[in-house]
Amino acid sequence: MITISPSLLAADFSKLGQEVVDMYDAGAQWMHIDVMDGHFVPNISLGPVVVKSIRPSCDIFFDVHLMISDPVKYAPAFASSGADLITFHLEAVEDPAETIKAIRALGKKVGISIKPKTPAEAVFPYLPMVDLVLIMTVEPGFGGQRFMADMMPKLLAVKKECLRLELNVDIEVDGGIDTETAKQAVANGANVLVAGSSLYSKENYKAAVSELILSAEGALSSVNY
Ligand code: DX5
Ligand code: ZN
């Protein structure tokens, strides 16, 4: 099954709560919330207070993507603000295993993410400890960038390692996902699709989410693994 996680970064920030509800009503199961600190990435987005303010809008699953230098320090604030899953970057921490344990101790699902230049093998030791692996298909920091198709072998390598270890880990892709690139991502192992500009730029969110799901599910019949 394919999960769609619209990226809030591409929403209209003057009506964030409504933008979350509208994607939920359109059929998106998750909401991808990009947190940037101006240090790990060259952009600043939003913090726990914003997550808390949109939490009551609906029951959608909050997929919080921390692009910050000190995830262990800030994870508790995101957990108490309503995150369901907290994903940190492998490149940001000295001890990923300790970071995973710290987030797990907050009672939340844990994801680990890698930037385009980080090899697939870097996450292999942590696969048995996480719920999700997020493979970036753009350099983190900004929405609306071009999908990096050269990340597909990396995605496939992570998927194959999960299969080899018989792990039921979600594999998420983030950056430049639309109805075409989603097919490539799914064929190479992704089952959670983050999409910002390709969804929020559309007039009709329901049609946009449905088209993305349809296109992605169509690719399940031609998987490379
Ligand atoms: C980039 C963020 C993405 C971004 C995706 O640093 O992690 O989640 O919002 O946006 P699109 O889908 O527009 O590439
Ligand atoms: Zn993201």
CSV table of C-alpha atoms and ligand atoms in Angstrom, one decimal:
chain,number,residue,atom,x,y,z
A,1,MET,CA,0.0,0.0,0.0
A,2,ILE,CA,1.2,3.5,-0.8
A,3,THR,CA,1.0,6.3,1.7
A,4,ILE,CA,0.9,9.9,0.6
A,5,SER,CA,2.5,12.6,2.9
A,6,PRO,CA,1.9,16.1,1.5
A,7,SER,CA,4.7,18.5,2.5
A,8,LEU,CA,3.3,21.4,4.5
A,9,LEU,CA,6.2,23.5,3.3
A,10,ALA,CA,4.4,24.1,0.1
A,11,ALA,CA,1.1,25.1,1.7
A,12,ASP,CA,-0.3,28.6,2.2
A,13,PHE,CA,1.2,29.5,5.6
A,14,SER,CA,-1.5,32.1,6.2
A,15,LYS,CA,-4.1,29.3,6.7
A,16,LEU,CA,-2.0,26.3,7.8
A,17,GLY,CA,-4.7,24.5,9.8
A,18,GLN,CA,-7.1,24.6,6.8
A,19,GLU,CA,-4.3,23.4,4.5
A,20,VAL,CA,-3.8,20.3,6.7
A,21,VAL,CA,-7.5,19.6,6.9
A,22,ASP,CA,-8.0,20.0,3.1
A,23,MET,CA,-5.2,17.4,2.4
A,24,TYR,CA,-6.7,15.0,5.0
A,25,ASP,CA,-10.2,15.4,3.4
A,26,ALA,CA,-8.5,14.8,0.0
A,27,GLY,CA,-7.3,11.4,1.1
A,28,ALA,CA,-3.8,12.0,2.3
A,29,GLN,CA,-3.0,9.6,5.2
A,30,TRP,CA,0.0,11.5,6.5
A,31,MET,CA,1.2,15.2,6.8
A,32,HIS,CA,4.9,15.8,6.2
A,33,ILE,CA,6.2,18.6,8.4
A,34,ASP,CA,9.6,20.0,7.5
A,35,VAL,CA,11.6,21.5,10.4
A,36,MET,CA,14.7,23.5,9.4
A,37,ASP,CA,17.0,25.3,11.7
A,38,GLY,CA,19.1,27.4,9.4
A,39,HIS,CA,22.2,25.4,10.5
A,40,PHE,CA,21.8,21.8,9.3
A,41,VAL,CA,20.2,23.3,6.2
A,42,PRO,CA,20.4,26.8,4.8
A,43,ASN,CA,16.7,27.6,5.5
A,44,ILE,CA,14.4,28.1,8.5
A,45,SER,CA,10.8,26.8,8.5
A,46,LEU,CA,8.8,26.2,11.6
A,47,GLY,CA,9.0,24.9,15.2
A,48,PRO,CA,7.0,23.0,17.8
A,49,VAL,CA,4.6,25.8,18.5
A,50,VAL,CA,3.3,25.6,14.9
A,51,VAL,CA,3.0,21.9,15.1
A,52,LYS,CA,1.0,22.3,18.3
A,53,SER,CA,-1.3,24.9,16.8
A,54,ILE,CA,-2.2,22.7,13.8
A,55,ARG,CA,-2.5,19.4,15.8
A,56,PRO,CA,-6.2,19.9,16.7
A,57,SER,CA,-7.2,20.5,13.1
A,58,CYS,CA,-7.7,16.7,12.3
A,59,ASP,CA,-6.4,13.2,13.1
A,60,ILE,CA,-3.9,13.0,10.2
A,61,PHE,CA,-0.6,11.3,11.1
A,62,PHE,CA,2.1,13.9,11.7
A,63,ASP,CA,5.3,12.9,9.9
A,64,VAL,CA,7.9,15.3,11.3
A,65,HIS,CA,11.1,15.6,9.3
A,66,LEU,CA,13.8,17.2,11.4
A,67,MET,CA,16.5,18.9,9.3
A,68,ILE,CA,18.2,20.2,12.4
A,69,SER,CA,21.6,19.9,14.0
A,70,ASP,CA,20.5,18.7,17.4
A,71,PRO,CA,17.5,16.4,17.1
A,72,VAL,CA,17.9,14.9,20.6
A,73,LYS,CA,17.5,18.3,22.2
A,74,TYR,CA,14.4,19.2,20.3
A,75,ALA,CA,12.6,15.9,19.8
A,76,PRO,CA,10.7,16.1,23.2
A,77,ALA,CA,9.2,19.4,22.2
A,78,PHE,CA,8.0,18.0,18.9
A,79,ALA,CA,6.7,14.8,20.6
A,80,SER,CA,4.6,16.8,23.1
A,81,SER,CA,3.4,19.1,20.3
A,82,GLY,CA,1.8,16.1,18.5
A,83,ALA,CA,4.3,14.4,16.2
A,84,ASP,CA,3.5,10.8,15.5
A,85,LEU,CA,6.8,10.0,13.7
A,86,ILE,CA,10.0,11.8,14.2
A,87,THR,CA,12.7,11.5,11.5
A,88,PHE,CA,16.2,12.8,12.1
A,89,HIS,CA,19.2,13.0,9.7
A,90,LEU,CA,22.0,10.5,10.1
A,91,GLU,CA,24.5,13.2,9.1
A,92,ALA,CA,23.4,15.4,12.0
A,93,VAL,CA,24.3,13.1,14.9
A,94,GLU,CA,27.4,11.4,16.3
A,95,ASP,CA,25.5,8.4,17.6
A,96,PRO,CA,22.5,7.4,15.6
A,97,ALA,CA,21.6,4.4,17.8
A,98,GLU,CA,21.4,6.7,20.9
A,99,THR,CA,19.3,9.2,18.9
A,100,ILE,CA,16.9,6.4,17.9
A,101,LYS,CA,16.6,5.3,21.5
A,102,ALA,CA,16.0,8.9,22.7
A,103,ILE,CA,13.1,9.4,20.2
A,104,ARG,CA,11.7,5.9,21.0
A,105,ALA,CA,11.7,6.7,24.7
A,106,LEU,CA,9.3,9.6,23.9
A,107,GLY,CA,6.8,7.0,22.7
A,108,LYS,CA,7.0,8.0,19.0
A,109,LYS,CA,7.8,6.2,15.8
A,110,VAL,CA,11.4,6.8,14.6
A,111,GLY,CA,12.7,7.5,11.2
A,112,ILE,CA,16.3,8.0,9.9
A,113,SER,CA,17.1,10.1,6.8
A,114,ILE,CA,20.0,10.4,4.5
A,115,LYS,CA,21.0,13.2,2.2
A,116,PRO,CA,21.9,12.6,-1.5
A,117,LYS,CA,25.6,12.3,-0.9
A,118,THR,CA,25.3,9.7,1.9
A,119,PRO,CA,25.5,6.1,0.7
A,120,ALA,CA,22.7,3.6,1.4
A,121,GLU,CA,25.1,1.4,3.4
A,122,ALA,CA,25.3,4.1,6.1
A,123,VAL,CA,21.8,3.3,7.3
A,124,PHE,CA,22.1,-0.5,7.2
A,125,PRO,CA,23.2,-0.9,10.8
A,126,TYR,CA,20.1,1.0,12.0
A,127,LEU,CA,17.4,-0.7,9.9
A,128,PRO,CA,16.4,-3.1,12.7
A,129,MET,CA,15.9,-0.2,15.1
A,130,VAL,CA,13.7,2.2,13.0
A,131,ASP,CA,10.2,2.3,11.7
A,132,LEU,CA,11.1,4.3,8.5
A,133,VAL,CA,14.0,5.3,6.3
A,134,LEU,CA,13.8,8.5,4.4
A,135,ILE,CA,15.8,8.8,1.3
A,136,MET,CA,16.2,12.4,0.1
A,137,THR,CA,15.7,12.8,-3.6
A,138,VAL,CA,16.8,16.5,-3.4
A,139,GLU,CA,19.3,18.3,-1.2
A,140,PRO,CA,17.3,19.2,1.9
A,141,GLY,CA,16.4,22.8,2.5
A,142,PHE,CA,13.9,23.9,-0.1
A,143,GLY,CA,10.7,22.7,-1.8
A,144,GLY,CA,10.2,22.8,-5.5
A,145,GLN,CA,13.5,21.2,-6.5
A,146,ARG,CA,14.1,18.7,-9.3
A,147,PHE,CA,13.9,15.0,-8.5
A,148,MET,CA,17.3,13.2,-8.5
A,149,ALA,CA,16.7,10.0,-10.4
A,150,ASP,CA,20.3,9.0,-9.6
A,151,MET,CA,19.1,8.2,-6.1
A,152,MET,CA,17.1,5.2,-7.4
A,153,PRO,CA,19.9,2.6,-7.0
A,154,LYS,CA,20.3,3.8,-3.4
A,155,LEU,CA,16.6,3.4,-2.7
A,156,LEU,CA,16.7,-0.1,-4.2
A,157,ALA,CA,19.7,-1.0,-2.1
A,158,VAL,CA,17.9,0.0,1.1
A,159,LYS,CA,14.8,-1.9,0.0
A,160,LYS,CA,16.8,-5.0,-0.8
A,161,GLU,CA,18.6,-4.9,2.6
A,162,CYS,CA,15.2,-4.6,4.4
A,163,LEU,CA,13.9,-7.6,2.4
A,164,ARG,CA,17.1,-9.6,3.2
A,165,LEU,CA,16.8,-8.8,6.9
A,166,GLU,CA,13.0,-9.5,6.7
A,167,LEU,CA,12.2,-6.1,8.2
A,168,ASN,CA,9.0,-4.3,7.7
A,169,VAL,CA,10.4,-0.8,7.5
A,170,ASP,CA,8.6,2.0,5.7
A,171,ILE,CA,10.7,3.6,2.9
A,172,GLU,CA,9.9,7.2,2.2
A,173,VAL,CA,11.1,9.5,-0.6
A,174,ASP,CA,11.2,13.3,-0.4
A,175,GLY,CA,11.9,15.8,-3.0
A,176,GLY,CA,10.5,16.4,-6.5
A,177,ILE,CA,7.8,13.8,-6.3
A,178,ASP,CA,5.0,14.0,-8.8
A,179,THR,CA,2.9,11.5,-10.8
A,180,GLU,CA,5.9,10.6,-13.0
A,181,THR,CA,8.7,10.5,-10.5
A,182,ALA,CA,6.5,8.6,-8.0
A,183,LYS,CA,6.5,5.6,-10.4
A,184,GLN,CA,10.3,5.4,-10.4
A,185,ALA,CA,10.4,5.7,-6.6
A,186,VAL,CA,7.8,3.0,-6.1
A,187,ALA,CA,9.4,0.7,-8.6
A,188,ASN,CA,12.6,1.0,-6.6
A,189,GLY,CA,11.1,0.3,-3.2
A,190,ALA,CA,9.4,3.4,-1.8
A,191,ASN,CA,6.0,3.1,-0.1
A,192,VAL,CA,5.7,6.5,1.5
A,193,LEU,CA,5.7,9.5,-0.9
A,194,VAL,CA,6.3,13.0,0.2
A,195,ALA,CA,4.9,15.6,-2.2
A,196,GLY,CA,4.9,19.3,-1.7
A,197,SER,CA,4.6,21.5,-4.7
A,198,SER,CA,3.1,18.9,-7.0
A,199,LEU,CA,0.1,18.6,-4.6
A,200,TYR,CA,-0.3,22.1,-3.1
A,201,SER,CA,0.0,23.8,-6.5
A,202,LYS,CA,-3.2,22.1,-7.7
A,203,GLU,CA,-6.6,23.7,-7.4
A,204,ASN,CA,-8.3,20.3,-6.6
A,205,TYR,CA,-6.4,18.5,-3.8
A,206,LYS,CA,-8.6,15.5,-4.0
A,207,ALA,CA,-7.9,14.9,-7.7
A,208,ALA,CA,-4.2,15.6,-7.1
A,209,VAL,CA,-3.9,13.0,-4.3
A,210,SER,CA,-6.0,10.4,-6.1
A,211,GLU,CA,-3.9,10.8,-9.3
A,212,LEU,CA,-0.7,10.4,-7.3
A,213,ILE,CA,-1.9,7.3,-5.5
A,214,LEU,CA,-3.2,5.8,-8.8
A,215,SER,CA,0.1,6.5,-10.6
A,216,ALA,CA,2.2,5.1,-7.7
A,217,GLU,CA,0.1,2.0,-7.3
A,218,GLY,CA,0.3,1.3,-11.0
A,219,ALA,CA,4.1,1.1,-10.6
A,220,LEU,CA,3.7,-1.7,-7.9
A,221,SER,CA,3.3,-4.2,-10.7
A,222,SER,CA,6.7,-3.4,-12.2
A,223,VAL,CA,8.9,-3.3,-9.1
A,224,ASN,CA,12.7,-3.9,-9.5
A,225,TYR,CA,13.1,-6.0,-6.3
B,1,DX5,C1,13.1,19.6,1.3
B,1,DX5,C2,11.9,19.0,2.1
B,1,DX5,C3,10.8,18.5,1.3
B,1,DX5,C4,10.1,19.5,0.4
B,1,DX5,C5,9.5,18.7,-0.7
B,1,DX5,O1,14.1,19.9,2.2
B,1,DX5,O2,12.4,18.0,3.0
B,1,DX5,O3,9.9,17.8,2.2
B,1,DX5,O4,9.1,20.2,1.1
B,1,DX5,O5,9.0,19.6,-1.6
B,1,DX5,P1,8.7,19.2,-3.1
B,1,DX5,O6,7.8,18.1,-3.2
B,1,DX5,O7,8.2,20.5,-3.6
B,1,DX5,O8,10.1,18.8,-3.7
B,2,ZN,ZN,10.9,16.7,4.1
